[in-house]
Amino acid sequence: MSAVLDQPAPAADPFASLNAEQRAAVEHDIGADPVRPLLVVAGAGSGKTNTLAHRVARLIQSGADPQRLLLLTFSRRAANEMGQRASGVLQRLLGRSGVGSQITLPWAGTFHAIGARLLREYAGRIGLDESFTIHDRGDSEDLMGMVRHEIGLSNTEKRFPLKGTCLSIYSRVVNSRAELGAVLQSTFPWCSEWEGQLKTLFGAYVDAKQEQNVLDYDDLLLFWAEMAGDPELGPELGARFDHVLVDEYQDTNRLQAAIITGMKPGGEGVMVVGDDAQSIYAFRGATIRNILDFPKEFTRPAEVITLERNYRSTQPILDASNAVIAGALERHAKTLWTDKASSRKPQLVLIPDEAEQARWVCNRILEHREAGVKLTQQAVLFRAASHSAALELELMRRNIPFVKFGGLKFLEASHIKDVLAVLRFVQNPAGRLAGFRAVQLIPGIGQATATRLLDAMAESPDPVAALEAFAAPARSKLDWDAFCALYRRLRTPGLRWPADIELVKEWYLPHLERLHDDAAVRAADVEQLAALAGGHGSREAFLAEITLDPPEATSDRAGPPLLDEDYVILSTIHSSKGQEWQSVTVLNVVDGCIPSDMATGNQDDIEEERRLLYVAMTRAREHLQLVLPNRFFIKQQASTGDRHVYAARTRFITPAMLKHFEEAVWLNAGTQHLRKPVPESVRMMVRDRVRNAWK
């Protein structure tokens, strides 16, 4: 009797909350050997994460070893969330809770994190020293710049690409697995004449990394892919994992796809989840081809399951979104549907200009707030971070708090890198990358002078004395003397942190005004950095911790952070992916902004812009407003003054799609003129009259 009492209570069906398609994905080939490859095409808001978590739990419940399960995500947070969700499902599967049902997924993480672990483990077998260090993007760019100078490419008669552009070209070649010439022609055409020199530069850059025992982010994938493609190491790597699950597969690049196919050429145990309609990261090297071609990538054909039921948006929002993405030239066909009925169509709002757009958006935000929609459930999305400038000013004028996401990551912003470089150069005078950046902030000091200085400091037993004795160019004397005084003060024992960063800030702000037109905005970031510094015990601790756990974005908060009861979300469309809000307003839904006039060079670029609009629209639960300002002001040089241009509705919303929207014309932010639908017979009559006049 006691043995019976000790048994767990019968578990209710843990999959009762799943729809038929989700359940089919979760139960795919359970008990089969081998498990066929599976592609889950998960439409926006269709419960992708929930499905993947249930799949992980179901595999473990059926006997899969968590140690042999590889789960690849695009953020550490996503990997942690997947483990927590899978644990909850497993608890329901087993009919109990507690330690025994907690899932530990030791091989869950980002491609780069898992790659670093594997390379460390296999280092001796692939020609690496296992003590290698990893450069972040900034370090990689600086090393590229140093190599560029050392081989004489900083003194060319014609304009040679700067270090950031060189690293971007290198990274695109590595991640796309394309030839250098093809990448230059398609993405960097103005650099095509330098193909030979760039090839030499990249070879020297790789040599420098190997000499210094460092890898960059691209190497973490490149070395892993080379291992996966090796006849000996590839099968060995693949045999370590019974199941390989990849989230957000539409965001992978060629190198990441090669890792999967190299480890599992037959596709056994491979499951990828993603949505081709949300592939919007080509600028990072991602390719939509990976998810479009996945069904035929392996020796065994993959099964395809499509999740079309949407749990986020109302049907009218989905109807409009479906119409936009239906115009895509190539896609995995799906039509999102929901049981959330509504009579409210998305709005197409025509308004005179950007200033009126900002006022109109603020009016709607306050109206929604009075109707019970919290500010945090309202988002304003835009194609480029600069598009929200007028709105930000209007929000501040109206005392509407906001948080802004998108644009530069905090440590990628040049002004933040400048301040940190000075601090790092003081902390470690032998640090060539930091020193190289810091001293070039001084007018009149370029790469050649910086190199001579760093060489002198490296050869001297007293680096500070060597710096002060260095003969700077005559035109740099005043600024050089100020820098030397700062350097010696910061190296003086007894200076109490964070006085260091205050001294650097005072020295740097005049240079900031000289270097950047938007110095006032950037100065706010420097103030934020100084405030962050106060929370650390020393300069050394601050420099280490801010690199390991950096803030998310520059200028991402208006005023003191999150002191208000509520705040509106401002975000680039790229940064909004994976999010949802009750109300979403999309700014500047006109040709030139969506699609961006910088992204119409070829059909692939235009198709990605279509997907960007689709992603923006599918963030909305209840309210969706697309705003179309008729006129834009463009800042010109002072001698020519400003000018304005007129814009047309985005090409992605055709006349045939207008039935899915409520069209409204606003003479200004406060006066609306509703546009009544014109009968199709009238439209045809007018069009035919014009045509017939020339017959």
XYZ file of C-alpha atoms in Angstrom, residues 285-571:
287
model
C 25.059 38.753 -42.567
C 21.852 36.763 -41.990
C 20.283 35.225 -45.081
C 16.685 34.249 -45.675
C 17.951 31.442 -47.914
C 18.772 29.315 -44.852
C 15.147 28.931 -43.815
C 13.761 28.869 -47.369
C 16.168 26.115 -48.438
C 16.188 24.118 -45.192
C 13.748 21.373 -46.337
C 16.242 20.149 -48.944
C 19.556 20.817 -47.163
C 20.043 17.296 -45.779
C 20.327 13.802 -47.202
C 16.928 13.130 -45.622
C 14.053 15.475 -46.605
C 12.803 17.607 -43.737
C 9.241 17.690 -42.504
C 7.674 21.173 -42.445
C 5.036 22.183 -39.886
C 3.495 25.637 -40.104
C 2.082 27.503 -37.092
C -0.559 29.923 -38.383
C -2.751 30.545 -35.354
C -1.855 33.901 -33.849
C -2.402 34.550 -30.123
C -1.455 38.228 -30.167
C -3.339 40.402 -32.649
C -6.923 40.981 -33.717
C -8.092 39.587 -37.047
C -8.222 42.985 -38.839
C -4.551 43.587 -37.920
C -3.685 40.124 -39.228
C -5.660 40.682 -42.434
C -3.635 43.812 -43.193
C -0.345 42.135 -42.221
C -1.126 39.051 -44.319
C -1.831 41.297 -47.306
C 1.523 43.072 -46.960
C 3.597 39.884 -46.722
C 1.606 38.146 -49.469
C 3.413 40.437 -51.914
C 6.753 38.771 -51.093
C 8.414 37.194 -54.117
C 9.370 33.998 -52.262
C 8.195 32.656 -48.922
C 6.858 29.714 -46.958
C 3.142 30.255 -47.553
C 1.031 30.875 -44.452
C -1.984 32.941 -43.485
C -2.160 34.046 -39.881
C -5.546 33.786 -38.195
C -6.955 34.306 -34.719
C -10.190 33.997 -32.798
C -9.779 37.590 -31.544
C -12.472 39.312 -33.577
C -12.647 43.103 -33.806
C -14.412 45.751 -35.867
C -11.442 48.126 -35.561
C -9.268 48.184 -38.669
C -5.673 49.418 -38.651
C -5.448 53.110 -39.480
C -3.602 54.748 -42.354
C -3.115 58.306 -41.173
C -2.183 60.947 -43.752
C -0.802 64.101 -42.144
C 0.982 67.198 -43.552
C 4.514 66.899 -42.132
C 6.765 65.461 -39.435
C 5.955 68.159 -36.884
C 2.225 67.465 -37.169
C 3.010 63.740 -37.079
C 4.713 64.202 -33.709
C 1.770 66.185 -32.318
C -0.750 63.656 -33.670
C 1.113 60.732 -32.112
C 1.236 62.476 -28.729
C -2.508 63.177 -28.927
C -3.229 59.490 -29.610
C -0.907 58.349 -26.811
C -2.782 60.482 -24.291
C -6.169 59.400 -25.657
C -5.237 55.736 -25.297
C -3.945 56.414 -21.786
C -7.232 57.987 -20.754
C -9.017 54.947 -22.240
C -7.053 52.642 -19.935
C -4.052 51.656 -22.076
C -0.935 52.172 -19.952
C 1.934 54.031 -21.564
C 4.134 50.936 -21.269
C 1.635 49.126 -23.486
C 2.043 51.738 -26.219
C 4.956 51.685 -28.665
C 6.082 53.954 -31.469
C 8.258 52.214 -34.057
C 10.461 53.644 -36.794
C 12.860 52.462 -39.495
C 15.888 54.445 -38.272
C 16.727 55.826 -34.835
C 16.911 59.380 -36.234
C 13.257 59.282 -37.346
C 12.013 59.863 -33.795
C 13.820 63.186 -33.213
C 10.766 65.433 -33.645
C 8.598 63.084 -31.600
C 11.090 62.992 -28.717
C 11.016 66.783 -28.464
C 7.216 66.817 -28.494
C 7.015 64.085 -25.855
C 9.325 66.075 -23.574
C 7.285 69.228 -24.160
C 4.100 67.347 -23.191
C 5.740 65.727 -20.122
C 5.193 62.241 -21.545
C 8.078 60.018 -20.343
C 9.590 57.550 -22.778
C 12.265 54.886 -23.098
C 14.046 54.529 -26.420
C 15.539 51.331 -27.770
C 17.588 50.820 -30.904
C 20.478 52.626 -32.472
C 23.989 52.076 -31.155
C 24.840 49.684 -28.353
C 26.355 51.631 -25.498
C 29.934 50.372 -25.843
C 29.815 50.685 -29.638
C 29.220 54.440 -29.545
C 32.387 56.298 -30.503
C 32.180 58.842 -27.669
C 31.846 56.105 -25.029
C 34.744 54.207 -26.587
C 36.811 57.407 -26.450
C 36.311 57.906 -22.706
C 36.935 54.246 -21.899
C 40.068 54.237 -24.081
C 41.597 57.041 -22.006
C 40.824 55.190 -18.775
C 42.189 51.897 -20.128
C 45.350 53.563 -21.447
C 45.978 55.028 -18.002
C 45.262 51.698 -16.312
C 47.577 49.801 -18.685
C 50.168 51.927 -20.556
C 51.137 48.839 -22.582
C 47.638 48.556 -24.034
C 48.274 49.550 -27.631
C 44.650 49.496 -28.800
C 43.438 51.847 -26.053
C 46.481 54.096 -26.394
C 46.136 54.249 -30.148
C 42.560 55.526 -29.814
C 43.168 57.883 -26.911
C 46.092 59.881 -28.292
C 44.430 60.310 -31.698
C 41.714 62.360 -29.989
C 44.310 65.143 -29.874
C 44.163 67.373 -32.989
C 47.199 66.930 -35.205
C 48.085 63.425 -33.996
C 47.423 60.668 -36.492
C 48.298 57.015 -36.805
C 51.993 57.488 -37.582
C 52.601 59.784 -34.597
C 50.534 57.518 -32.320
C 52.596 54.502 -33.360
C 55.895 56.296 -32.602
C 54.586 57.292 -29.182
C 53.415 53.785 -28.282
C 56.707 52.290 -29.453
C 58.613 54.760 -27.248
C 56.435 53.973 -24.235
C 56.834 50.221 -24.775
C 60.640 50.548 -24.803
C 60.844 52.789 -21.725
C 60.968 51.575 -18.101
C 58.871 54.645 -17.193
C 55.958 54.962 -19.684
C 54.688 58.215 -18.140
C 58.099 59.852 -18.511
C 58.313 58.598 -22.090
C 54.919 60.105 -22.844
C 55.861 63.484 -21.359
C 59.211 63.492 -23.192
C 57.624 62.676 -26.542
C 57.973 65.421 -29.170
C 54.404 65.983 -30.360
C 53.760 68.022 -33.532
C 54.025 71.763 -32.931
C 50.376 72.388 -33.868
C 49.327 69.911 -31.145
C 51.367 71.441 -28.318
C 48.591 73.006 -26.205
C 46.295 70.001 -26.484
C 49.228 67.612 -25.972
C 50.343 69.400 -22.793
C 46.770 69.157 -21.435
C 46.676 65.439 -22.189
C 50.039 64.828 -20.510
C 48.850 66.673 -17.402
C 45.691 64.570 -17.336
C 47.667 61.352 -17.792
C 50.088 62.110 -14.963
C 47.233 63.125 -12.634
C 45.360 59.900 -13.345
C 48.525 57.833 -12.707
C 49.198 59.577 -9.378
C 48.617 57.252 -6.414
C 45.903 58.277 -3.973
C 43.360 59.565 -6.481
C 39.997 58.363 -5.201
C 37.614 56.738 -7.648
C 35.430 57.963 -9.356
C 37.369 61.244 -9.482
C 39.245 59.641 -12.394
C 36.268 59.623 -14.727
C 35.278 63.146 -13.721
C 38.723 64.374 -14.774
C 38.521 62.495 -18.068
C 35.028 63.864 -18.691
C 36.152 67.474 -18.157
C 39.071 66.947 -20.557
C 36.988 65.120 -23.179
C 33.852 67.304 -23.498
C 35.590 70.085 -25.500
C 36.906 67.426 -27.889
C 33.393 65.976 -28.120
C 32.047 69.330 -29.314
C 34.823 69.527 -31.896
C 34.266 65.999 -33.208
C 30.459 65.677 -33.311
C 27.591 67.864 -34.487
C 25.225 66.211 -31.974
C 27.562 66.794 -29.028
C 24.722 67.648 -26.640
C 23.072 64.257 -27.117
C 26.386 62.426 -26.785
C 27.317 64.410 -23.689
C 24.277 62.903 -21.955
C 25.766 59.468 -22.582
C 29.077 60.545 -21.066
C 27.186 61.767 -17.992
C 25.405 58.406 -17.828
C 28.763 56.609 -18.007
C 30.085 58.749 -15.151
C 26.976 57.929 -13.093
C 27.502 54.209 -13.738
C 31.112 54.512 -12.622
C 30.026 55.638 -9.160
C 28.562 52.196 -8.513
C 31.957 50.465 -8.758
C 34.735 50.326 -6.196
C 37.704 51.125 -8.399
C 38.813 52.019 -11.892
C 40.006 48.460 -12.513
C 36.696 46.919 -11.388
C 34.682 49.392 -13.441
C 36.617 48.730 -16.661
C 36.302 44.964 -16.253
C 32.617 44.861 -15.337
C 31.351 47.314 -17.936
C 32.972 45.180 -20.655
C 31.479 41.940 -19.353
C 27.996 43.342 -18.716
C 27.550 46.536 -20.775
C 24.439 48.762 -20.743
C 22.137 48.114 -23.679
C 21.963 51.324 -25.665
C 23.008 54.939 -25.890
C 20.500 57.649 -24.981
C 17.931 54.956 -24.206
C 16.198 56.926 -21.492
C 14.779 60.422 -21.309
C 15.991 62.048 -18.122
C 16.564 60.073 -14.899
C 15.978 56.376 -15.593
C 12.479 55.060 -14.985
C 11.513 57.411 -12.183
C 8.026 57.945 -13.611
C 5.028 55.695 -13.013
C 4.727 54.911 -16.714
C 6.530 55.516 -19.999
C 6.005 55.115 -23.735
C 8.258 52.771 -25.699
C 10.159 54.215 -28.655
C 12.008 51.639 -30.727
